[in-house]
Amino acid sequence: MMLLKPVNMQAFLFCQLFIARSDFRLKTSSFLPILGKAKYYNMEVYLEKTAEKYPEKQFLLIDAVSELDNVVSLTFKEHEGSFLVGMLAAMTSKTGKLAFIGGVDVPVIHHFENGFVQGAKHFNPKIEVLTEYAGSFGDAALGGKIAEKQIAGGADFIYPAAGFTGFGALKKAEEKGVLAGGVDSDQYFVAEKAVATSMVKNIDIAVFNLAKELTENGKIEASSYEWGLAENGVGLSEVRVISLTEEQKAALKKATEDIINGKITVKAEK
């Protein structure tokens, strides 16, 4: 198995700590599922390395898919939640231009971009979305620089799926007086004058349900799970900074229902 280079030294040290702690716990415990979140730091590489050492143990990998028999994979339909962010962004835009910033050009980040664009164009087919990939999840200054360029180009809503790079973009949106959307968790507190909503992943609910299944049945039956709007795996955080009209709220609710019922299909890839 080829080991991928972590994006920075902090990530490398975190992953090494994960392996060391996992080794200790697995040696001293007869039953302990181990979790790993893979999105930014190639965590799947390190979790799989540990899982191969302990094939009798069961592991949970979040945001990536493993082929190992003792690893259960949990992924989310980021594109479905991002569709709703795109709709909200298009509803609030005065310039007719939005912006997306990706961290690294990888499939999981494409999900955010594609859902955002589809949602925006679902509400306003003529809206323009400026897109740029930073090539890094760990450079807040670069995120701010890209956001500033996009704002200068007319974008009045910034949606960064870029880890710490995205923090810089959110802060720049706040500085320049435009709106923004957070990702994964409620990022309102990063930029309280800019973040109108966030595309949240309900990892806590998903992990709780899997832990319950593991406790009750002694194992997790499926090898992989993918959670979207229908499973309450993704959604929007509380809407702040702005006030939506009743008509806009109804449009978001209807889109959510249509995605769940299959009337709207949100594509993860172009």
PDB file of C-alpha atoms in Angstrom:
ATOM      1  CA  MET A   1       0.000   0.000   0.000  1.00  0.00           C
ATOM      2  CA  MET A   2       1.412   3.390  -1.015  1.00  0.00           C
ATOM      3  CA  LEU A   3       1.615   5.914   1.809  1.00  0.00           C
ATOM      4  CA  LEU A   4       0.534   9.428   0.881  1.00  0.00           C
ATOM      5  CA  LYS A   5       2.409  12.433   2.207  1.00  0.00           C
ATOM      6  CA  PRO A   6       0.332  14.398   4.759  1.00  0.00           C
ATOM      7  CA  VAL A   7      -0.401  17.998   3.803  1.00  0.00           C
ATOM      8  CA  ASN A   8       1.714  19.434   6.637  1.00  0.00           C
ATOM      9  CA  MET A   9       3.818  18.516   9.653  1.00  0.00           C
ATOM     10  CA  GLN A  10       0.931  19.104  12.063  1.00  0.00           C
ATOM     11  CA  ALA A  11      -1.092  16.509  10.168  1.00  0.00           C
ATOM     12  CA  PHE A  12       1.829  14.066  10.198  1.00  0.00           C
ATOM     13  CA  LEU A  13       2.303  14.372  13.954  1.00  0.00           C
ATOM     14  CA  PHE A  14      -1.436  14.039  14.572  1.00  0.00           C
ATOM     15  CA  CYS A  15      -1.567  10.857  12.507  1.00  0.00           C
ATOM     16  CA  GLN A  16       1.439   9.399  14.302  1.00  0.00           C
ATOM     17  CA  LEU A  17      -0.210  10.170  17.651  1.00  0.00           C
ATOM     18  CA  PHE A  18      -3.364   8.463  16.402  1.00  0.00           C
ATOM     19  CA  ILE A  19      -1.412   5.304  15.575  1.00  0.00           C
ATOM     20  CA  ALA A  20       0.465   5.309  18.890  1.00  0.00           C
ATOM     21  CA  ARG A  21      -2.690   5.770  20.949  1.00  0.00           C
ATOM     22  CA  SER A  22      -4.523   3.177  18.879  1.00  0.00           C
ATOM     23  CA  ASP A  23      -1.759   0.643  19.440  1.00  0.00           C
ATOM     24  CA  PHE A  24      -1.865   1.183  23.190  1.00  0.00           C
ATOM     25  CA  ARG A  25      -5.636   0.968  23.446  1.00  0.00           C
ATOM     26  CA  LEU A  26      -5.942  -2.012  21.173  1.00  0.00           C
ATOM     27  CA  LYS A  27      -3.330  -3.910  23.156  1.00  0.00           C
ATOM     28  CA  THR A  28      -5.013  -3.130  26.471  1.00  0.00           C
ATOM     29  CA  SER A  29      -8.679  -3.462  25.503  1.00  0.00           C
ATOM     30  CA  SER A  30     -10.580  -6.507  24.350  1.00  0.00           C
ATOM     31  CA  PHE A  31     -13.177  -4.490  22.465  1.00  0.00           C
ATOM     32  CA  LEU A  32     -12.761  -0.973  21.096  1.00  0.00           C
ATOM     33  CA  PRO A  33     -13.855   0.360  17.694  1.00  0.00           C
ATOM     34  CA  ILE A  34     -11.491   3.059  16.437  1.00  0.00           C
ATOM     35  CA  LEU A  35     -12.631   6.088  14.423  1.00  0.00           C
ATOM     36  CA  GLY A  36     -10.720   8.110  11.875  1.00  0.00           C
ATOM     37  CA  LYS A  37     -11.782  11.171   9.868  1.00  0.00           C
ATOM     38  CA  ALA A  38     -10.057  11.161   6.510  1.00  0.00           C
ATOM     39  CA  LYS A  39     -11.042  14.304   4.691  1.00  0.00           C
ATOM     40  CA  TYR A  40      -8.034  16.572   5.083  1.00  0.00           C
ATOM     41  CA  TYR A  41      -5.043  14.605   6.319  1.00  0.00           C
ATOM     42  CA  ASN A  42      -5.116  11.286   4.422  1.00  0.00           C
ATOM     43  CA  MET A  43      -6.244   9.733   7.675  1.00  0.00           C
ATOM     44  CA  GLU A  44      -7.438   6.591   5.899  1.00  0.00           C
ATOM     45  CA  VAL A  45      -3.826   5.620   5.222  1.00  0.00           C
ATOM     46  CA  TYR A  46      -2.984   5.620   8.911  1.00  0.00           C
ATOM     47  CA  LEU A  47      -6.210   4.006  10.051  1.00  0.00           C
ATOM     48  CA  GLU A  48      -5.767   1.188   7.515  1.00  0.00           C
ATOM     49  CA  LYS A  49      -2.195   0.693   8.661  1.00  0.00           C
ATOM     50  CA  THR A  50      -3.462   0.141  12.212  1.00  0.00           C
ATOM     51  CA  ALA A  51      -6.444  -1.956  11.075  1.00  0.00           C
ATOM     52  CA  GLU A  52      -4.146  -4.333   9.211  1.00  0.00           C
ATOM     53  CA  LYS A  53      -2.198  -4.916  12.432  1.00  0.00           C
ATOM     54  CA  TYR A  54      -5.410  -5.828  14.293  1.00  0.00           C
ATOM     55  CA  PRO A  55      -7.672  -7.714  11.845  1.00  0.00           C
ATOM     56  CA  GLU A  56      -9.855  -9.011  14.705  1.00  0.00           C
ATOM     57  CA  LYS A  57     -10.870  -5.447  15.658  1.00  0.00           C
ATOM     58  CA  GLN A  58     -13.484  -3.309  13.924  1.00  0.00           C
ATOM     59  CA  PHE A  59     -12.722   0.246  12.806  1.00  0.00           C
ATOM     60  CA  LEU A  60     -14.838   3.146  11.566  1.00  0.00           C
ATOM     61  CA  LEU A  61     -13.495   5.410   8.821  1.00  0.00           C
ATOM     62  CA  ILE A  62     -15.276   8.720   8.192  1.00  0.00           C
ATOM     63  CA  ASP A  63     -15.206  10.624   4.884  1.00  0.00           C
ATOM     64  CA  ALA A  64     -13.443   7.909   2.903  1.00  0.00           C
ATOM     65  CA  VAL A  65     -13.996   4.322   1.789  1.00  0.00           C
ATOM     66  CA  SER A  66     -11.783   1.389   2.733  1.00  0.00           C
ATOM     67  CA  GLU A  67     -11.728  -2.065   1.166  1.00  0.00           C
ATOM     68  CA  LEU A  68     -10.455  -3.740   4.339  1.00  0.00           C
ATOM     69  CA  ASP A  69     -12.853  -6.276   5.838  1.00  0.00           C
ATOM     70  CA  ASN A  70     -12.557  -4.884   9.363  1.00  0.00           C
ATOM     71  CA  VAL A  71     -13.119  -1.235   8.422  1.00  0.00           C
ATOM     72  CA  VAL A  72     -16.634   0.212   8.189  1.00  0.00           C
ATOM     73  CA  SER A  73     -16.768   3.286   5.948  1.00  0.00           C
ATOM     74  CA  LEU A  74     -19.059   6.253   6.634  1.00  0.00           C
ATOM     75  CA  THR A  75     -19.390   8.943   3.979  1.00  0.00           C
ATOM     76  CA  PHE A  76     -21.796  11.819   3.517  1.00  0.00           C
ATOM     77  CA  LYS A  77     -23.649  13.341   0.570  1.00  0.00           C
ATOM     78  CA  GLU A  78     -22.004  16.740   0.862  1.00  0.00           C
ATOM     79  CA  HIS A  79     -23.470  17.660  -2.517  1.00  0.00           C
ATOM     80  CA  GLU A  80     -27.032  17.460  -1.175  1.00  0.00           C
ATOM     81  CA  GLY A  81     -26.356  19.824   1.720  1.00  0.00           C
ATOM     82  CA  SER A  82     -24.298  22.111  -0.526  1.00  0.00           C
ATOM     83  CA  PHE A  83     -27.238  22.303  -2.930  1.00  0.00           C
ATOM     84  CA  LEU A  84     -29.211  24.065  -0.192  1.00  0.00           C
ATOM     85  CA  VAL A  85     -26.318  26.445   0.531  1.00  0.00           C
ATOM     86  CA  GLY A  86     -26.182  27.278  -3.171  1.00  0.00           C
ATOM     87  CA  MET A  87     -29.891  28.031  -3.216  1.00  0.00           C
ATOM     88  CA  LEU A  88     -29.597  30.296  -0.185  1.00  0.00           C
ATOM     89  CA  ALA A  89     -26.588  32.060  -1.698  1.00  0.00           C
ATOM     90  CA  ALA A  90     -28.462  32.709  -4.948  1.00  0.00           C
ATOM     91  CA  MET A  91     -31.457  33.994  -2.987  1.00  0.00           C
ATOM     92  CA  THR A  92     -29.330  36.595  -1.203  1.00  0.00           C
ATOM     93  CA  SER A  93     -27.000  37.637  -4.033  1.00  0.00           C
ATOM     94  CA  LYS A  94     -27.330  41.175  -5.319  1.00  0.00           C
ATOM     95  CA  THR A  95     -24.538  40.943  -7.896  1.00  0.00           C
ATOM     96  CA  GLY A  96     -25.534  37.656  -9.523  1.00  0.00           C
ATOM     97  CA  LYS A  97     -22.074  36.261  -8.748  1.00  0.00           C
ATOM     98  CA  LEU A  98     -21.092  33.699  -6.118  1.00  0.00           C
ATOM     99  CA  ALA A  99     -17.755  32.058  -5.352  1.00  0.00           C
ATOM    100  CA  PHE A 100     -16.499  28.630  -4.332  1.00  0.00           C
ATOM    101  CA  ILE A 101     -13.031  27.895  -2.920  1.00  0.00           C
ATOM    102  CA  GLY A 102     -11.786  24.309  -2.783  1.00  0.00           C
ATOM    103  CA  GLY A 103      -8.863  23.166  -0.686  1.00  0.00           C
ATOM    104  CA  VAL A 104      -7.262  20.354  -2.675  1.00  0.00           C
ATOM    105  CA  ASP A 105      -8.680  19.206  -6.015  1.00  0.00           C
ATOM    106  CA  VAL A 106     -10.037  15.835  -4.851  1.00  0.00           C
ATOM    107  CA  PRO A 107     -13.422  14.094  -5.306  1.00  0.00           C
ATOM    108  CA  VAL A 108     -14.855  14.841  -1.863  1.00  0.00           C
ATOM    109  CA  ILE A 109     -14.319  18.582  -2.420  1.00  0.00           C
ATOM    110  CA  HIS A 110     -15.912  18.313  -5.858  1.00  0.00           C
ATOM    111  CA  HIS A 111     -19.072  17.202  -4.046  1.00  0.00           C
ATOM    112  CA  PHE A 112     -19.262  20.551  -2.249  1.00  0.00           C
ATOM    113  CA  GLU A 113     -18.584  22.523  -5.425  1.00  0.00           C
ATOM    114  CA  ASN A 114     -21.004  20.652  -7.655  1.00  0.00           C
ATOM    115  CA  GLY A 115     -23.849  20.684  -5.150  1.00  0.00           C
ATOM    116  CA  PHE A 116     -23.343  24.396  -4.498  1.00  0.00           C
ATOM    117  CA  VAL A 117     -23.394  25.251  -8.203  1.00  0.00           C
ATOM    118  CA  GLN A 118     -26.443  23.071  -8.896  1.00  0.00           C
ATOM    119  CA  GLY A 119     -28.368  24.608  -6.014  1.00  0.00           C
ATOM    120  CA  ALA A 120     -27.517  28.146  -7.063  1.00  0.00           C
ATOM    121  CA  LYS A 121     -28.596  27.513 -10.649  1.00  0.00           C
ATOM    122  CA  HIS A 122     -31.729  25.713  -9.497  1.00  0.00           C
ATOM    123  CA  PHE A 123     -32.861  28.978  -7.948  1.00  0.00           C
ATOM    124  CA  ASN A 124     -31.350  31.298 -10.567  1.00  0.00           C
ATOM    125  CA  PRO A 125     -30.205  29.647 -13.836  1.00  0.00           C
ATOM    126  CA  LYS A 126     -28.371  32.823 -14.856  1.00  0.00           C
ATOM    127  CA  ILE A 127     -26.203  33.119 -11.747  1.00  0.00           C
ATOM    128  CA  GLU A 128     -22.410  32.929 -12.130  1.00  0.00           C
ATOM    129  CA  VAL A 129     -20.153  30.955  -9.795  1.00  0.00           C
ATOM    130  CA  LEU A 130     -16.445  31.772  -9.626  1.00  0.00           C
ATOM    131  CA  THR A 131     -14.372  28.731  -8.641  1.00  0.00           C
ATOM    132  CA  GLU A 132     -10.768  28.368  -7.542  1.00  0.00           C
ATOM    133  CA  TYR A 133      -8.796  25.591  -5.814  1.00  0.00           C
ATOM    134  CA  ALA A 134      -6.121  26.665  -3.344  1.00  0.00           C
ATOM    135  CA  GLY A 135      -4.072  23.458  -3.454  1.00  0.00           C
ATOM    136  CA  SER A 136      -3.923  23.449   0.339  1.00  0.00           C
ATOM    137  CA  PHE A 137      -6.137  22.818   3.354  1.00  0.00           C
ATOM    138  CA  GLY A 138      -3.791  24.623   5.737  1.00  0.00           C
ATOM    139  CA  ASP A 139      -3.143  28.149   4.426  1.00  0.00           C
ATOM    140  CA  ALA A 140      -5.526  30.752   5.846  1.00  0.00           C
ATOM    141  CA  ALA A 141      -3.608  33.623   4.231  1.00  0.00           C
ATOM    142  CA  LEU A 142      -4.024  32.036   0.805  1.00  0.00           C
ATOM    143  CA  GLY A 143      -7.733  31.499   1.445  1.00  0.00           C
ATOM    144  CA  GLY A 144      -8.112  35.169   2.258  1.00  0.00           C
ATOM    145  CA  LYS A 145      -6.193  36.172  -0.860  1.00  0.00           C
ATOM    146  CA  ILE A 146      -8.388  34.036  -3.136  1.00  0.00           C
ATOM    147  CA  ALA A 147     -11.569  35.307  -1.492  1.00  0.00           C
ATOM    148  CA  GLU A 148     -10.429  38.909  -1.884  1.00  0.00           C
ATOM    149  CA  LYS A 149      -9.856  38.331  -5.597  1.00  0.00           C
ATOM    150  CA  GLN A 150     -13.275  36.729  -6.006  1.00  0.00           C
ATOM    151  CA  ILE A 151     -14.982  39.554  -4.122  1.00  0.00           C
ATOM    152  CA  ALA A 152     -13.184  42.070  -6.333  1.00  0.00           C
ATOM    153  CA  GLY A 153     -14.601  40.102  -9.267  1.00  0.00           C
ATOM    154  CA  GLY A 154     -18.133  40.708  -8.031  1.00  0.00           C
ATOM    155  CA  ALA A 155     -18.873  37.701  -5.820  1.00  0.00           C
ATOM    156  CA  ASP A 156     -21.016  38.581  -2.808  1.00  0.00           C
ATOM    157  CA  PHE A 157     -21.248  35.090  -1.259  1.00  0.00           C
ATOM    158  CA  ILE A 158     -18.168  32.914  -0.598  1.00  0.00           C
ATOM    159  CA  TYR A 159     -18.422  29.157  -0.015  1.00  0.00           C
ATOM    160  CA  PRO A 160     -15.063  27.617   0.934  1.00  0.00           C
ATOM    161  CA  ALA A 161     -14.603  23.863   1.407  1.00  0.00           C
ATOM    162  CA  ALA A 162     -10.964  24.182   2.284  1.00  0.00           C
ATOM    163  CA  GLY A 163     -10.204  23.385   5.910  1.00  0.00           C
ATOM    164  CA  PHE A 164      -8.036  26.036   7.585  1.00  0.00           C
ATOM    165  CA  THR A 165      -7.608  27.719   4.193  1.00  0.00           C
ATOM    166  CA  GLY A 166     -11.349  28.273   4.299  1.00  0.00           C
ATOM    167  CA  PHE A 167     -11.057  30.077   7.645  1.00  0.00           C
ATOM    168  CA  GLY A 168      -9.068  32.795   5.898  1.00  0.00           C
ATOM    169  CA  ALA A 169     -11.739  33.062   3.223  1.00  0.00           C
ATOM    170  CA  LEU A 170     -14.508  33.414   5.812  1.00  0.00           C
ATOM    171  CA  LYS A 171     -12.601  36.125   7.667  1.00  0.00           C
ATOM    172  CA  LYS A 172     -11.963  37.985   4.419  1.00  0.00           C
ATOM    173  CA  ALA A 173     -15.667  37.816   3.550  1.00  0.00           C
ATOM    174  CA  GLU A 174     -16.421  39.365   6.946  1.00  0.00           C
ATOM    175  CA  GLU A 175     -13.801  42.067   6.410  1.00  0.00           C
ATOM    176  CA  LYS A 176     -15.206  42.951   2.991  1.00  0.00           C
ATOM    177  CA  GLY A 177     -18.839  42.893   4.069  1.00  0.00           C
ATOM    178  CA  VAL A 178     -20.082  39.970   1.989  1.00  0.00           C
ATOM    179  CA  LEU A 179     -21.838  36.772   3.021  1.00  0.00           C
ATOM    180  CA  ALA A 180     -20.352  33.299   3.323  1.00  0.00           C
ATOM    181  CA  GLY A 181     -21.257  29.690   4.006  1.00  0.00           C
ATOM    182  CA  GLY A 182     -19.435  27.310   6.324  1.00  0.00           C
ATOM    183  CA  VAL A 183     -18.826  23.582   5.872  1.00  0.00           C
ATOM    184  CA  ASP A 184     -18.907  20.378   7.934  1.00  0.00           C
ATOM    185  CA  SER A 185     -19.836  22.114  11.211  1.00  0.00           C
ATOM    186  CA  ASP A 186     -21.520  25.396  12.113  1.00  0.00           C
ATOM    187  CA  GLN A 187     -18.789  27.937  11.316  1.00  0.00           C
ATOM    188  CA  TYR A 188     -20.774  31.014  12.287  1.00  0.00           C
ATOM    189  CA  PHE A 189     -18.372  31.702  15.148  1.00  0.00           C
ATOM    190  CA  VAL A 190     -15.436  31.959  12.723  1.00  0.00           C
ATOM    191  CA  ALA A 191     -16.930  35.069  11.096  1.00  0.00           C
ATOM    192  CA  GLU A 192     -20.098  36.159  12.877  1.00  0.00           C
ATOM    193  CA  LYS A 193     -20.849  39.045  10.504  1.00  0.00           C
ATOM    194  CA  ALA A 194     -20.526  36.930   7.359  1.00  0.00           C
ATOM    195  CA  VAL A 195     -21.527  33.274   7.826  1.00  0.00           C
ATOM    196  CA  ALA A 196     -25.212  33.086   6.947  1.00  0.00           C
ATOM    197  CA  THR A 197     -25.388  29.297   7.311  1.00  0.00           C
ATOM    198  CA  SER A 198     -23.202  26.198   7.148  1.00  0.00           C
ATOM    199  CA  MET A 199     -23.512  22.829   5.439  1.00  0.00           C
ATOM    200  CA  VAL A 200     -23.284  20.576   8.474  1.00  0.00           C
ATOM    201  CA  LYS A 201     -22.517  16.890   8.663  1.00  0.00           C
ATOM    202  CA  ASN A 202     -24.322  15.197  11.531  1.00  0.00           C
ATOM    203  CA  ILE A 203     -21.389  12.943  12.358  1.00  0.00           C
ATOM    204  CA  ASP A 204     -22.525  12.721  15.964  1.00  0.00           C
ATOM    205  CA  ILE A 205     -25.878  11.217  14.995  1.00  0.00           C
ATOM    206  CA  ALA A 206     -24.302   8.812  12.507  1.00  0.00           C
ATOM    207  CA  VAL A 207     -21.652   7.583  14.927  1.00  0.00           C
ATOM    208  CA  PHE A 208     -24.199   7.221  17.727  1.00  0.00           C
ATOM    209  CA  ASN A 209     -26.437   5.051  15.543  1.00  0.00           C
ATOM    210  CA  LEU A 210     -23.534   2.874  14.461  1.00  0.00           C
ATOM    211  CA  ALA A 211     -22.308   2.561  18.054  1.00  0.00           C
ATOM    212  CA  LYS A 212     -25.826   1.549  19.087  1.00  0.00           C
ATOM    213  CA  GLU A 213     -25.897  -1.094  16.369  1.00  0.00           C
ATOM    214  CA  LEU A 214     -22.493  -2.358  17.462  1.00  0.00           C
ATOM    215  CA  THR A 215     -23.576  -2.519  21.115  1.00  0.00           C
ATOM    216  CA  GLU A 216     -26.883  -4.240  20.424  1.00  0.00           C
ATOM    217  CA  ASN A 217     -25.739  -6.662  17.727  1.00  0.00           C
ATOM    218  CA  GLY A 218     -22.087  -7.152  18.582  1.00  0.00           C
ATOM    219  CA  LYS A 219     -21.062  -5.967  15.113  1.00  0.00           C
ATOM    220  CA  ILE A 220     -21.888  -3.500  12.376  1.00  0.00           C
ATOM    221  CA  GLU A 221     -23.564  -5.376   9.536  1.00  0.00           C
ATOM    222  CA  ALA A 222     -22.814  -3.229   6.478  1.00  0.00           C
ATOM    223  CA  SER A 223     -19.311  -2.456   5.225  1.00  0.00           C
ATOM    224  CA  SER A 224     -20.177   1.097   4.147  1.00  0.00           C
ATOM    225  CA  TYR A 225     -22.798   3.767   4.742  1.00  0.00           C
ATOM    226  CA  GLU A 226     -23.582   6.965   2.858  1.00  0.00           C
ATOM    227  CA  TRP A 227     -25.725   9.527   4.637  1.00  0.00           C
ATOM    228  CA  GLY A 228     -27.565  12.381   2.951  1.00  0.00           C
ATOM    229  CA  LEU A 229     -30.636  14.509   3.605  1.00  0.00           C
ATOM    230  CA  ALA A 230     -32.913  11.462   3.814  1.00  0.00           C
ATOM    231  CA  GLU A 231     -30.825   9.958   6.628  1.00  0.00           C
ATOM    232  CA  ASN A 232     -30.399  13.316   8.428  1.00  0.00           C
ATOM    233  CA  GLY A 233     -26.713  13.017   7.660  1.00  0.00           C
ATOM    234  CA  VAL A 234     -26.339  16.524   6.210  1.00  0.00           C
ATOM    235  CA  GLY A 235     -28.298  19.769   6.335  1.00  0.00           C
ATOM    236  CA  LEU A 236     -28.132  23.478   7.029  1.00  0.00           C
ATOM    237  CA  SER A 237     -27.220  25.051  10.332  1.00  0.00           C
ATOM    238  CA  GLU A 238     -29.286  27.883  11.750  1.00  0.00           C
ATOM    239  CA  VAL A 239     -29.607  30.801   9.328  1.00  0.00           C
ATOM    240  CA  ARG A 240     -28.089  33.941  10.828  1.00  0.00           C
ATOM    241  CA  VAL A 241     -26.915  37.396   9.686  1.00  0.00           C
ATOM    242  CA  ILE A 242     -29.705  37.525   7.086  1.00  0.00           C
ATOM    243  CA  SER A 243     -33.487  37.139   7.227  1.00  0.00           C
ATOM    244  CA  LEU A 244     -35.160  34.902   4.679  1.00  0.00           C
ATOM    245  CA  THR A 245     -38.656  35.608   3.468  1.00  0.00           C
ATOM    246  CA  GLU A 246     -41.385  33.030   4.034  1.00  0.00           C
ATOM    247  CA  GLU A 247     -41.279  32.324   0.304  1.00  0.00           C
ATOM    248  CA  GLN A 248     -37.539  31.646   0.419  1.00  0.00           C
ATOM    249  CA  LYS A 249     -37.904  29.381   3.452  1.00  0.00           C
ATOM    250  CA  ALA A 250     -40.636  27.460   1.626  1.00  0.00           C
ATOM    251  CA  ALA A 251     -38.396  27.080  -1.445  1.00  0.00           C
ATOM    252  CA  LEU A 252     -35.590  25.586   0.661  1.00  0.00           C
ATOM    253  CA  LYS A 253     -38.026  23.244   2.394  1.00  0.00           C
ATOM    254  CA  LYS A 254     -39.491  22.092  -0.909  1.00  0.00           C
ATOM    255  CA  ALA A 255     -36.037  21.488  -2.390  1.00  0.00           C
ATOM    256  CA  THR A 256     -35.107  19.409   0.653  1.00  0.00           C
ATOM    257  CA  GLU A 257     -38.245  17.321   0.273  1.00  0.00           C
ATOM    258  CA  ASP A 258     -37.728  16.940  -3.477  1.00  0.00           C
ATOM    259  CA  ILE A 259     -34.154  15.702  -2.964  1.00  0.00           C
ATOM    260  CA  ILE A 260     -35.303  13.211  -0.338  1.00  0.00           C
ATOM    261  CA  ASN A 261     -38.159  12.008  -2.576  1.00  0.00           C
ATOM    262  CA  GLY A 262     -35.942  11.741  -5.650  1.00  0.00           C
ATOM    263  CA  LYS A 263     -37.640  14.531  -7.606  1.00  0.00           C
ATOM    264  CA  ILE A 264     -34.339  16.419  -7.611  1.00  0.00           C
ATOM    265  CA  THR A 265     -31.117  14.512  -8.235  1.00  0.00           C
ATOM    266  CA  VAL A 266     -27.986  16.267  -7.039  1.00  0.00           C
ATOM    267  CA  LYS A 267     -24.862  15.079  -8.836  1.00  0.00           C
ATOM    268  CA  ALA A 268     -21.709  14.625  -6.798  1.00  0.00           C
ATOM    269  CA  GLU A 269     -19.519  14.887  -9.888  1.00  0.00           C
ATOM    270  CA  LYS A 270     -19.963  16.870 -13.098  1.00  0.00           C
TER     271      LYS A 270
END
